[in-house]
Coordinates of C-alpha atoms in Angstrom, one line a residue:
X1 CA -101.6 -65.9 -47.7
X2 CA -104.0 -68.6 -46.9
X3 CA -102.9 -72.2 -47.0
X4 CA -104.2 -75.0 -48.4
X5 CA -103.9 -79.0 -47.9
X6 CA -101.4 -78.9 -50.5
X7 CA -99.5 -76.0 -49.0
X8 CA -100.0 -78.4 -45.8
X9 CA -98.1 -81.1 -47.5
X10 CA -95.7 -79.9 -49.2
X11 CA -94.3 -79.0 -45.6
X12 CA -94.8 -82.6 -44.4
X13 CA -92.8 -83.8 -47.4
X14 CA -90.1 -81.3 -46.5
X15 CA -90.2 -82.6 -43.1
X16 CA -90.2 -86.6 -44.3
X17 CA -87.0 -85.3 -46.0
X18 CA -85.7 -83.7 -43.4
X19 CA -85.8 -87.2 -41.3
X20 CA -88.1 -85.7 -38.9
X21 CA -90.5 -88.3 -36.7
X22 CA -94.3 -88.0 -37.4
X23 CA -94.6 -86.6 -34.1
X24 CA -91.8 -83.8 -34.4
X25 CA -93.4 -83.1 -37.6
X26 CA -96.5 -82.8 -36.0
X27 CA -94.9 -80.2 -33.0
X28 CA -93.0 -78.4 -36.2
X29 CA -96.6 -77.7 -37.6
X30 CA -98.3 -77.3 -34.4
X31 CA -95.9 -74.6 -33.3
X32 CA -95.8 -72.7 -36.3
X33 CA -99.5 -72.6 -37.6
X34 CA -101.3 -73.4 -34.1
X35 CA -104.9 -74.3 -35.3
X36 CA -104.6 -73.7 -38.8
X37 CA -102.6 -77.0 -38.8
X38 CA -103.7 -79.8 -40.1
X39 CA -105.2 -82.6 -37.6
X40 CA -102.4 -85.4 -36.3
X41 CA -104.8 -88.0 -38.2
X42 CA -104.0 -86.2 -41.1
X43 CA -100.3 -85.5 -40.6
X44 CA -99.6 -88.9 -39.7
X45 CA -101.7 -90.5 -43.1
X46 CA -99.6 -88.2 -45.5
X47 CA -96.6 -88.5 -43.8
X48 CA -93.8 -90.1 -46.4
X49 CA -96.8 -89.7 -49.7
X50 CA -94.9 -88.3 -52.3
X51 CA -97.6 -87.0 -54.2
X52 CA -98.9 -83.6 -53.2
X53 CA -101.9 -84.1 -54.9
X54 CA -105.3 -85.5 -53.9
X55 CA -105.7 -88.0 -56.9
X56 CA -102.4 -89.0 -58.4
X57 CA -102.1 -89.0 -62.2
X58 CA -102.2 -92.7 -62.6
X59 CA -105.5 -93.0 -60.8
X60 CA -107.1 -90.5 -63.0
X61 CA -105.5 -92.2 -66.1
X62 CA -106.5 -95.4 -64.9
X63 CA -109.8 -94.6 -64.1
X64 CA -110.2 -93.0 -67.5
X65 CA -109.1 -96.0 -69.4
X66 CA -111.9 -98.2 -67.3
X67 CA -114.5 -96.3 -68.1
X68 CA -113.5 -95.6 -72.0
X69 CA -113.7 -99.6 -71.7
X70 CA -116.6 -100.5 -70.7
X71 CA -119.0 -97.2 -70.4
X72 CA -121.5 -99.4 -68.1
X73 CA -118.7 -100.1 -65.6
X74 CA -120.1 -99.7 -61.6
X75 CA -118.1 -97.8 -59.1
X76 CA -118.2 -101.6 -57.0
X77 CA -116.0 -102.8 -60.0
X78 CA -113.7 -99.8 -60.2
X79 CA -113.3 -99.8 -56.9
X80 CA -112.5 -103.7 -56.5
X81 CA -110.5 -103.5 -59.6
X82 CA -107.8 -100.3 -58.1
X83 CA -108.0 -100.6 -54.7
X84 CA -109.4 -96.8 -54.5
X85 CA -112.2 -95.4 -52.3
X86 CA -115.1 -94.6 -53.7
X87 CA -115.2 -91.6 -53.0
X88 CA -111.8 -91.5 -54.8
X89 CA -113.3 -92.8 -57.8
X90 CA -116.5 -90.0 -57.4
X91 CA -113.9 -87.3 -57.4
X92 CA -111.8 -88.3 -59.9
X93 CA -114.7 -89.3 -62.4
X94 CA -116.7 -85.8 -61.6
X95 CA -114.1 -83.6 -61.2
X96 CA -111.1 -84.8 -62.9
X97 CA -113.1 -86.0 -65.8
X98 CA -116.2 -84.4 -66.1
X99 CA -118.6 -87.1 -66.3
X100 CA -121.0 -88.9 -64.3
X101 CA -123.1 -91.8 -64.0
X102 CA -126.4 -92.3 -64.9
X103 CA -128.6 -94.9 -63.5
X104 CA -130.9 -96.2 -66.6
X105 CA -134.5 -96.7 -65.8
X106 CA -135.5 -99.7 -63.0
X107 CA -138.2 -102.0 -63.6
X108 CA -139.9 -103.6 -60.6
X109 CA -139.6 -107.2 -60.6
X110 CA -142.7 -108.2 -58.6
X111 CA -145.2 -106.9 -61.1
X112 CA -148.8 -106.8 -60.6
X113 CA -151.1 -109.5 -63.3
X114 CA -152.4 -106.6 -64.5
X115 CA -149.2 -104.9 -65.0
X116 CA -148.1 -107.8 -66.7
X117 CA -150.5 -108.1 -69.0
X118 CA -150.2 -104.2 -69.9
X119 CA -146.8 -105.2 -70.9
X120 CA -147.7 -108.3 -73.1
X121 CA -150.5 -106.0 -74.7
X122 CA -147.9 -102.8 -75.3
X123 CA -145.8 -105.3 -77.2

Protein backbone atom coordinates (compact mmCIF):
# COMPACT_ATOMS: atom_id res chain seq x y z
CA UNK A 1 0.00 0.00 0.00
CA UNK A 2 1.21 3.22 -1.15
CA UNK A 3 0.87 6.26 1.14
CA UNK A 4 -0.27 9.46 0.58
CA UNK A 5 0.15 13.08 2.40
CA UNK A 6 -2.96 12.28 4.10
CA UNK A 7 -1.85 8.83 5.17
CA UNK A 8 1.42 11.05 6.13
CA UNK A 9 -0.71 13.09 8.43
CA UNK A 10 -2.80 11.19 9.89
CA UNK A 11 0.37 9.72 11.59
CA UNK A 12 1.60 13.11 12.59
CA UNK A 13 -1.70 13.74 14.26
CA UNK A 14 -1.45 10.49 16.13
CA UNK A 15 1.91 11.45 17.10
CA UNK A 16 0.75 15.29 18.28
CA UNK A 17 -1.62 13.18 20.37
CA UNK A 18 0.70 11.01 21.52
CA UNK A 19 2.70 14.23 23.13
CA UNK A 20 5.60 13.38 21.00
CA UNK A 21 8.22 16.49 20.09
CA UNK A 22 8.33 17.59 16.31
CA UNK A 23 11.67 16.10 16.29
CA UNK A 24 10.75 12.63 17.83
CA UNK A 25 7.95 12.71 15.48
CA UNK A 26 10.15 13.32 12.82
CA UNK A 27 12.83 10.13 14.04
CA UNK A 28 9.33 8.02 14.44
CA UNK A 29 8.65 8.76 10.63
CA UNK A 30 12.17 8.65 9.54
CA UNK A 31 12.81 5.24 11.10
CA UNK A 32 9.78 3.68 9.94
CA UNK A 33 9.33 4.86 6.28
CA UNK A 34 13.14 5.97 5.60
CA UNK A 35 12.68 8.20 2.33
CA UNK A 36 9.21 7.77 1.67
CA UNK A 37 8.82 10.14 4.66
CA UNK A 38 7.71 13.23 4.37
CA UNK A 39 10.52 16.20 4.46
CA UNK A 40 11.09 17.82 8.26
CA UNK A 41 9.77 21.21 6.55
CA UNK A 42 6.73 19.42 6.13
CA UNK A 43 6.47 17.44 9.28
CA UNK A 44 7.22 20.42 11.33
CA UNK A 45 4.30 22.85 9.26
CA UNK A 46 1.54 20.14 9.92
CA UNK A 47 2.59 19.25 13.10
CA UNK A 48 -0.59 20.00 15.69
CA UNK A 49 -3.19 20.82 12.22
CA UNK A 50 -6.08 19.03 12.97
CA UNK A 51 -7.36 18.86 9.59
CA UNK A 52 -6.08 16.04 7.50
CA UNK A 53 -7.11 17.65 4.52
CA UNK A 54 -5.51 20.02 2.14
CA UNK A 55 -8.29 22.75 2.01
CA UNK A 56 -10.51 22.61 5.00
CA UNK A 57 -14.29 22.79 4.57
CA UNK A 58 -14.64 26.35 5.70
CA UNK A 59 -12.24 27.61 3.07
CA UNK A 60 -13.99 25.89 0.39
CA UNK A 61 -17.43 27.19 1.78
CA UNK A 62 -16.08 30.42 2.22
CA UNK A 63 -14.56 30.74 -0.93
CA UNK A 64 -17.79 29.62 -2.54
CA UNK A 65 -19.88 32.16 -0.92
CA UNK A 66 -17.24 35.03 -2.25
CA UNK A 67 -17.53 34.16 -5.45
CA UNK A 68 -21.46 33.51 -5.54
CA UNK A 69 -21.17 37.28 -4.29
CA UNK A 70 -19.62 39.08 -6.48
CA UNK A 71 -18.77 36.72 -9.72
CA UNK A 72 -15.99 39.46 -10.86
CA UNK A 73 -14.16 38.98 -7.48
CA UNK A 74 -9.93 38.84 -8.11
CA UNK A 75 -7.95 36.22 -6.44
CA UNK A 76 -5.90 39.72 -4.77
CA UNK A 77 -9.29 40.29 -2.98
CA UNK A 78 -9.97 36.71 -1.91
CA UNK A 79 -6.81 36.38 -0.88
CA UNK A 80 -6.59 39.68 1.21
CA UNK A 81 -10.04 39.11 2.39
CA UNK A 82 -9.18 35.00 4.06
CA UNK A 83 -5.81 35.20 4.67
CA UNK A 84 -5.30 32.10 2.06
CA UNK A 85 -2.51 31.56 -0.49
CA UNK A 86 -3.32 31.87 -3.70
CA UNK A 87 -2.49 29.07 -4.70
CA UNK A 88 -5.04 27.90 -1.97
CA UNK A 89 -7.65 29.86 -3.48
CA UNK A 90 -6.57 28.25 -7.36
CA UNK A 91 -7.09 24.85 -5.89
CA UNK A 92 -9.96 25.21 -4.07
CA UNK A 93 -11.79 27.32 -6.97
CA UNK A 94 -10.56 24.68 -9.83
CA UNK A 95 -10.72 21.69 -8.08
CA UNK A 96 -13.07 21.97 -5.26
CA UNK A 97 -15.50 23.89 -7.27
CA UNK A 98 -15.09 23.52 -10.74
CA UNK A 99 -14.81 26.84 -12.01
CA UNK A 100 -12.34 29.23 -13.22
CA UNK A 101 -11.65 32.67 -14.08
CA UNK A 102 -11.78 34.25 -17.17
CA UNK A 103 -10.05 37.30 -17.95
CA UNK A 104 -12.59 39.55 -20.21
CA UNK A 105 -11.03 41.19 -23.17
CA UNK A 106 -8.10 44.19 -22.51
CA UNK A 107 -8.15 47.23 -24.34
CA UNK A 108 -4.83 49.13 -24.76
CA UNK A 109 -4.92 52.41 -23.24
CA UNK A 110 -2.38 54.32 -25.34
CA UNK A 111 -4.25 54.07 -28.59
CA UNK A 112 -3.03 55.16 -31.79
CA UNK A 113 -5.13 58.69 -33.52
CA UNK A 114 -6.08 56.41 -35.98
CA UNK A 115 -7.25 53.76 -33.70
CA UNK A 116 -9.10 56.28 -32.08
CA UNK A 117 -10.87 57.56 -34.64
CA UNK A 118 -11.76 53.85 -35.87
CA UNK A 119 -13.49 53.61 -32.57
CA UNK A 120 -15.49 56.99 -32.79
CA UNK A 121 -16.39 55.94 -36.50
CA UNK A 122 -17.51 52.12 -35.34
CA UNK A 123 -19.88 53.86 -32.87
Amino acid sequence: MELNREHFRAIIYYNFQRQLSQQECLAELLSVFGNEASHQSTIFRWYGRVSLSDNPTENVDAVRKLIIEDRHVTYREIETSLKISKTSIQKISHEELGVRKLVSRWIRHLLTEEQKAARVNWC
